[in-house]
Amino acid sequence: GPKVVSQELSAELLEEVEAVLRRPPVIWDNLYANDYDCRRVFLGPYMGRAPGLMSRLQGLLLNPNCELQANFIPIHTLGTWFGSELGSCAHPERAGTSHPCLRQLCLPSPAGLPRLMSCSSSGMEGALGDSQGAQDGSYSPQEALELALRDWVAEINQQALEPGK
């Protein structure tokens, strides 16, 4: 983005960067970074990124908070955002340029690991249950935050039940 910690990344900005680089860019996203000021901790959802962003990128790297535990919500909501981006690729008319490599990311999940997106004969199915968010390519930071908070509380409760913790 235009700043070290950019609150927003637009499609227009990415077009400019792509024109200069003559290829899709790789983004190092400092949205949650606090290595420059540890008093700043970001606990909110992934937001401020244009819809259809992944179809315009070669990759996206996230610079997390320094405090490991503070990253649950940011990384969880990034996963939800990414799922909506995959859903947006299923509807190229909503995503701008469709990136064929994104379709290959829809792979079976290793045993025991949660699946962000799954493929079926009818298309992509999102982890948001009945919510259309991941399926229709839309992303709601508020819905993603609520989902992350629910899962975080479940994780905390599970750890509290484990012996020796």
PDB file of C-alpha atoms in Angstrom:
ATOM      1  CA  GLY A   1       0.000   0.000   0.000  1.00  0.00           C
ATOM      2  CA  PRO A   2       0.956   3.635  -0.014  1.00  0.00           C
ATOM      3  CA  LYS A   3       2.066   3.488   3.636  1.00  0.00           C
ATOM      4  CA  VAL A   4       4.025   1.029   5.781  1.00  0.00           C
ATOM      5  CA  VAL A   5       0.749   0.164   7.551  1.00  0.00           C
ATOM      6  CA  SER A   6      -1.974   0.838   4.979  1.00  0.00           C
ATOM      7  CA  GLN A   7      -5.527   0.779   6.288  1.00  0.00           C
ATOM      8  CA  GLU A   8      -6.878   0.169   2.787  1.00  0.00           C
ATOM      9  CA  LEU A   9      -5.698  -1.531  -0.391  1.00  0.00           C
ATOM     10  CA  SER A  10      -7.765  -0.722  -3.477  1.00  0.00           C
ATOM     11  CA  ALA A  11      -8.012  -2.376  -6.878  1.00  0.00           C
ATOM     12  CA  GLU A  12      -6.824   0.898  -8.455  1.00  0.00           C
ATOM     13  CA  LEU A  13      -3.678   0.909  -6.320  1.00  0.00           C
ATOM     14  CA  LEU A  14      -2.923  -2.684  -7.294  1.00  0.00           C
ATOM     15  CA  GLU A  15      -3.391  -1.833 -10.967  1.00  0.00           C
ATOM     16  CA  GLU A  16      -0.785   0.929 -10.621  1.00  0.00           C
ATOM     17  CA  VAL A  17       1.680  -1.395  -8.868  1.00  0.00           C
ATOM     18  CA  GLU A  18       1.103  -4.141 -11.436  1.00  0.00           C
ATOM     19  CA  ALA A  19       1.735  -1.674 -14.271  1.00  0.00           C
ATOM     20  CA  VAL A  20       5.085  -0.668 -12.745  1.00  0.00           C
ATOM     21  CA  LEU A  21       6.160  -4.244 -11.945  1.00  0.00           C
ATOM     22  CA  ARG A  22       4.641  -5.692 -15.142  1.00  0.00           C
ATOM     23  CA  ARG A  23       3.362  -8.655 -13.122  1.00  0.00           C
ATOM     24  CA  PRO A  24       0.917  -9.238 -10.273  1.00  0.00           C
ATOM     25  CA  PRO A  25       2.484  -8.081  -6.980  1.00  0.00           C
ATOM     26  CA  VAL A  26       3.155 -10.016  -3.783  1.00  0.00           C
ATOM     27  CA  ILE A  27       1.772  -8.053  -0.821  1.00  0.00           C
ATOM     28  CA  TRP A  28       3.484  -8.006   2.578  1.00  0.00           C
ATOM     29  CA  ASP A  29       0.526  -6.836   4.646  1.00  0.00           C
ATOM     30  CA  ASN A  30       1.462  -4.921   7.799  1.00  0.00           C
ATOM     31  CA  LEU A  31      -2.166  -4.388   8.880  1.00  0.00           C
ATOM     32  CA  TYR A  32      -1.520  -6.185  12.214  1.00  0.00           C
ATOM     33  CA  ALA A  33       2.179  -5.452  12.584  1.00  0.00           C
ATOM     34  CA  ASN A  34       3.243  -4.058  15.933  1.00  0.00           C
ATOM     35  CA  ASP A  35       6.960  -4.841  15.936  1.00  0.00           C
ATOM     36  CA  TYR A  36       7.602  -1.086  15.704  1.00  0.00           C
ATOM     37  CA  ASP A  37       5.359  -0.308  18.718  1.00  0.00           C
ATOM     38  CA  CYS A  38       4.485  -3.183  21.067  1.00  0.00           C
ATOM     39  CA  ARG A  39       1.925  -0.984  22.857  1.00  0.00           C
ATOM     40  CA  ARG A  40      -0.197  -1.279  19.719  1.00  0.00           C
ATOM     41  CA  VAL A  41      -2.050  -4.617  19.442  1.00  0.00           C
ATOM     42  CA  PHE A  42      -4.609  -5.168  16.711  1.00  0.00           C
ATOM     43  CA  LEU A  43      -7.431  -7.537  17.711  1.00  0.00           C
ATOM     44  CA  GLY A  44      -9.956  -6.706  15.011  1.00  0.00           C
ATOM     45  CA  PRO A  45     -10.965  -8.435  11.799  1.00  0.00           C
ATOM     46  CA  TYR A  46      -9.081  -8.410   8.510  1.00  0.00           C
ATOM     47  CA  MET A  47     -10.530  -5.442   6.656  1.00  0.00           C
ATOM     48  CA  GLY A  48      -9.842  -2.580   4.291  1.00  0.00           C
ATOM     49  CA  ARG A  49      -8.876  -4.848   1.403  1.00  0.00           C
ATOM     50  CA  ALA A  50     -10.727  -4.533  -1.899  1.00  0.00           C
ATOM     51  CA  PRO A  51     -13.032  -7.388  -2.923  1.00  0.00           C
ATOM     52  CA  GLY A  52     -11.406  -9.591  -5.547  1.00  0.00           C
ATOM     53  CA  LEU A  53      -7.924  -8.660  -4.327  1.00  0.00           C
ATOM     54  CA  MET A  54      -6.435 -12.190  -4.444  1.00  0.00           C
ATOM     55  CA  SER A  55      -7.195 -12.557  -8.144  1.00  0.00           C
ATOM     56  CA  ARG A  56      -4.838  -9.610  -8.728  1.00  0.00           C
ATOM     57  CA  LEU A  57      -1.972 -10.887  -6.555  1.00  0.00           C
ATOM     58  CA  GLN A  58       0.869 -13.344  -6.893  1.00  0.00           C
ATOM     59  CA  GLY A  59       0.668 -13.818  -3.115  1.00  0.00           C
ATOM     60  CA  LEU A  60      -0.192 -12.246   0.221  1.00  0.00           C
ATOM     61  CA  LEU A  61       1.968 -12.416   3.357  1.00  0.00           C
ATOM     62  CA  LEU A  62       0.722 -11.257   6.732  1.00  0.00           C
ATOM     63  CA  ASN A  63       3.008  -9.570   9.255  1.00  0.00           C
ATOM     64  CA  PRO A  64       1.297 -10.521  12.549  1.00  0.00           C
ATOM     65  CA  ASN A  65       1.288  -9.024  16.039  1.00  0.00           C
ATOM     66  CA  CYS A  66       4.399  -9.854  18.085  1.00  0.00           C
ATOM     67  CA  GLU A  67       2.223 -11.431  20.799  1.00  0.00           C
ATOM     68  CA  LEU A  68       1.300 -14.936  19.585  1.00  0.00           C
ATOM     69  CA  GLN A  69      -2.037 -15.151  21.403  1.00  0.00           C
ATOM     70  CA  ALA A  70      -3.164 -11.820  19.961  1.00  0.00           C
ATOM     71  CA  ASN A  71      -3.103 -13.271  16.439  1.00  0.00           C
ATOM     72  CA  PHE A  72      -6.039 -15.699  16.725  1.00  0.00           C
ATOM     73  CA  ILE A  73      -8.713 -13.236  15.551  1.00  0.00           C
ATOM     74  CA  PRO A  74      -6.596 -11.510  12.881  1.00  0.00           C
ATOM     75  CA  ILE A  75      -5.450 -14.801  11.327  1.00  0.00           C
ATOM     76  CA  HIS A  76      -8.880 -16.439  11.646  1.00  0.00           C
ATOM     77  CA  THR A  77     -10.561 -13.489   9.915  1.00  0.00           C
ATOM     78  CA  LEU A  78      -7.834 -13.482   7.246  1.00  0.00           C
ATOM     79  CA  GLY A  79      -8.803 -17.108   6.594  1.00  0.00           C
ATOM     80  CA  THR A  80     -12.462 -16.133   6.293  1.00  0.00           C
ATOM     81  CA  TRP A  81     -11.523 -13.280   3.947  1.00  0.00           C
ATOM     82  CA  PHE A  82      -9.421 -15.660   1.866  1.00  0.00           C
ATOM     83  CA  GLY A  83     -12.350 -18.086   1.708  1.00  0.00           C
ATOM     84  CA  SER A  84     -14.554 -15.297   0.379  1.00  0.00           C
ATOM     85  CA  GLU A  85     -11.868 -14.515  -2.198  1.00  0.00           C
ATOM     86  CA  LEU A  86     -11.983 -18.143  -3.361  1.00  0.00           C
ATOM     87  CA  GLY A  87     -15.753 -17.826  -3.551  1.00  0.00           C
ATOM     88  CA  SER A  88     -15.318 -14.664  -5.583  1.00  0.00           C
ATOM     89  CA  CYS A  89     -13.156 -16.600  -8.040  1.00  0.00           C
ATOM     90  CA  ALA A  90     -16.071 -18.987  -8.500  1.00  0.00           C
ATOM     91  CA  HIS A  91     -17.958 -15.885  -9.724  1.00  0.00           C
ATOM     92  CA  PRO A  92     -15.390 -14.104 -11.969  1.00  0.00           C
ATOM     93  CA  GLU A  93     -17.924 -11.413 -12.903  1.00  0.00           C
ATOM     94  CA  ARG A  94     -17.635 -10.174  -9.270  1.00  0.00           C
ATOM     95  CA  ALA A  95     -13.871 -10.527  -8.933  1.00  0.00           C
ATOM     96  CA  GLY A  96     -12.332  -8.730 -11.851  1.00  0.00           C
ATOM     97  CA  THR A  97      -9.538 -10.860 -13.273  1.00  0.00           C
ATOM     98  CA  SER A  98      -9.979 -14.502 -12.268  1.00  0.00           C
ATOM     99  CA  HIS A  99      -6.702 -16.177 -11.296  1.00  0.00           C
ATOM    100  CA  PRO A 100      -6.682 -19.867 -12.381  1.00  0.00           C
ATOM    101  CA  CYS A 101      -4.195 -20.831  -9.646  1.00  0.00           C
ATOM    102  CA  LEU A 102      -6.773 -19.984  -6.952  1.00  0.00           C
ATOM    103  CA  ARG A 103      -8.983 -22.840  -8.105  1.00  0.00           C
ATOM    104  CA  GLN A 104      -6.143 -25.277  -7.373  1.00  0.00           C
ATOM    105  CA  LEU A 105      -6.107 -24.141  -3.728  1.00  0.00           C
ATOM    106  CA  CYS A 106      -9.420 -25.889  -3.222  1.00  0.00           C
ATOM    107  CA  LEU A 107      -7.839 -29.154  -2.040  1.00  0.00           C
ATOM    108  CA  PRO A 108      -8.805 -31.826   0.491  1.00  0.00           C
ATOM    109  CA  SER A 109      -7.840 -30.976   4.052  1.00  0.00           C
ATOM    110  CA  PRO A 110      -5.310 -33.235   5.821  1.00  0.00           C
ATOM    111  CA  ALA A 111      -6.928 -35.442   8.456  1.00  0.00           C
ATOM    112  CA  GLY A 112      -7.630 -33.632  11.694  1.00  0.00           C
ATOM    113  CA  LEU A 113      -7.185 -30.117  10.293  1.00  0.00           C
ATOM    114  CA  PRO A 114     -10.042 -27.676   9.790  1.00  0.00           C
ATOM    115  CA  ARG A 115     -10.989 -27.015   6.188  1.00  0.00           C
ATOM    116  CA  LEU A 116     -11.404 -23.414   5.122  1.00  0.00           C
ATOM    117  CA  MET A 117     -13.009 -24.286   1.805  1.00  0.00           C
ATOM    118  CA  SER A 118     -14.065 -27.567   0.272  1.00  0.00           C
ATOM    119  CA  CYS A 119     -14.927 -28.498  -3.270  1.00  0.00           C
ATOM    120  CA  SER A 120     -17.962 -30.431  -4.321  1.00  0.00           C
ATOM    121  CA  SER A 121     -19.581 -31.192  -7.634  1.00  0.00           C
ATOM    122  CA  SER A 122     -21.789 -28.153  -7.091  1.00  0.00           C
ATOM    123  CA  GLY A 123     -18.874 -25.788  -6.468  1.00  0.00           C
ATOM    124  CA  MET A 124     -17.162 -24.326  -3.417  1.00  0.00           C
ATOM    125  CA  GLU A 125     -18.616 -24.594   0.053  1.00  0.00           C
ATOM    126  CA  GLY A 126     -17.549 -22.136   2.732  1.00  0.00           C
ATOM    127  CA  ALA A 127     -16.810 -22.588   6.401  1.00  0.00           C
ATOM    128  CA  LEU A 128     -19.471 -20.044   7.329  1.00  0.00           C
ATOM    129  CA  GLY A 129     -22.300 -22.568   7.319  1.00  0.00           C
ATOM    130  CA  ASP A 130     -25.546 -21.023   6.103  1.00  0.00           C
ATOM    131  CA  SER A 131     -23.930 -17.643   5.511  1.00  0.00           C
ATOM    132  CA  GLN A 132     -23.482 -16.897   1.842  1.00  0.00           C
ATOM    133  CA  GLY A 133     -20.302 -14.902   2.491  1.00  0.00           C
ATOM    134  CA  ALA A 134     -17.647 -17.333   1.317  1.00  0.00           C
ATOM    135  CA  GLN A 135     -19.867 -18.832  -1.359  1.00  0.00           C
ATOM    136  CA  ASP A 136     -20.874 -15.684  -3.167  1.00  0.00           C
ATOM    137  CA  GLY A 137     -17.540 -13.896  -2.857  1.00  0.00           C
ATOM    138  CA  SER A 138     -18.627 -11.306  -0.313  1.00  0.00           C
ATOM    139  CA  TYR A 139     -16.834 -10.701   2.965  1.00  0.00           C
ATOM    140  CA  SER A 140     -18.249  -9.125   6.085  1.00  0.00           C
ATOM    141  CA  PRO A 141     -15.596  -8.105   8.651  1.00  0.00           C
ATOM    142  CA  GLN A 142     -18.303  -8.108  11.345  1.00  0.00           C
ATOM    143  CA  GLU A 143     -19.457 -11.665  10.512  1.00  0.00           C
ATOM    144  CA  ALA A 144     -15.829 -12.798  10.313  1.00  0.00           C
ATOM    145  CA  LEU A 145     -15.134 -11.232  13.719  1.00  0.00           C
ATOM    146  CA  GLU A 146     -18.153 -12.948  15.286  1.00  0.00           C
ATOM    147  CA  LEU A 147     -17.091 -16.310  13.828  1.00  0.00           C
ATOM    148  CA  ALA A 148     -13.519 -15.814  15.075  1.00  0.00           C
ATOM    149  CA  LEU A 149     -14.685 -14.834  18.568  1.00  0.00           C
ATOM    150  CA  ARG A 150     -16.919 -17.903  18.770  1.00  0.00           C
ATOM    151  CA  ASP A 151     -14.051 -20.178  17.718  1.00  0.00           C
ATOM    152  CA  TRP A 152     -11.583 -18.418  20.040  1.00  0.00           C
ATOM    153  CA  VAL A 153     -13.856 -18.869  23.055  1.00  0.00           C
ATOM    154  CA  ALA A 154     -14.269 -22.552  22.122  1.00  0.00           C
ATOM    155  CA  GLU A 155     -10.465 -22.881  21.894  1.00  0.00           C
ATOM    156  CA  ILE A 156      -9.973 -21.205  25.279  1.00  0.00           C
ATOM    157  CA  ASN A 157     -12.621 -23.447  26.859  1.00  0.00           C
ATOM    158  CA  GLN A 158     -11.027 -26.546  25.319  1.00  0.00           C
ATOM    159  CA  GLN A 159      -7.601 -25.589  26.673  1.00  0.00           C
ATOM    160  CA  ALA A 160      -9.104 -25.006  30.125  1.00  0.00           C
ATOM    161  CA  LEU A 161     -10.422 -28.589  30.118  1.00  0.00           C
ATOM    162  CA  GLU A 162      -7.069 -30.122  29.156  1.00  0.00           C
ATOM    163  CA  PRO A 163      -5.063 -31.477  32.101  1.00  0.00           C
ATOM    164  CA  GLY A 164      -1.810 -29.682  32.893  1.00  0.00           C
ATOM    165  CA  LYS A 165      -2.812 -26.380  31.324  1.00  0.00           C
TER     166      LYS A 165
END
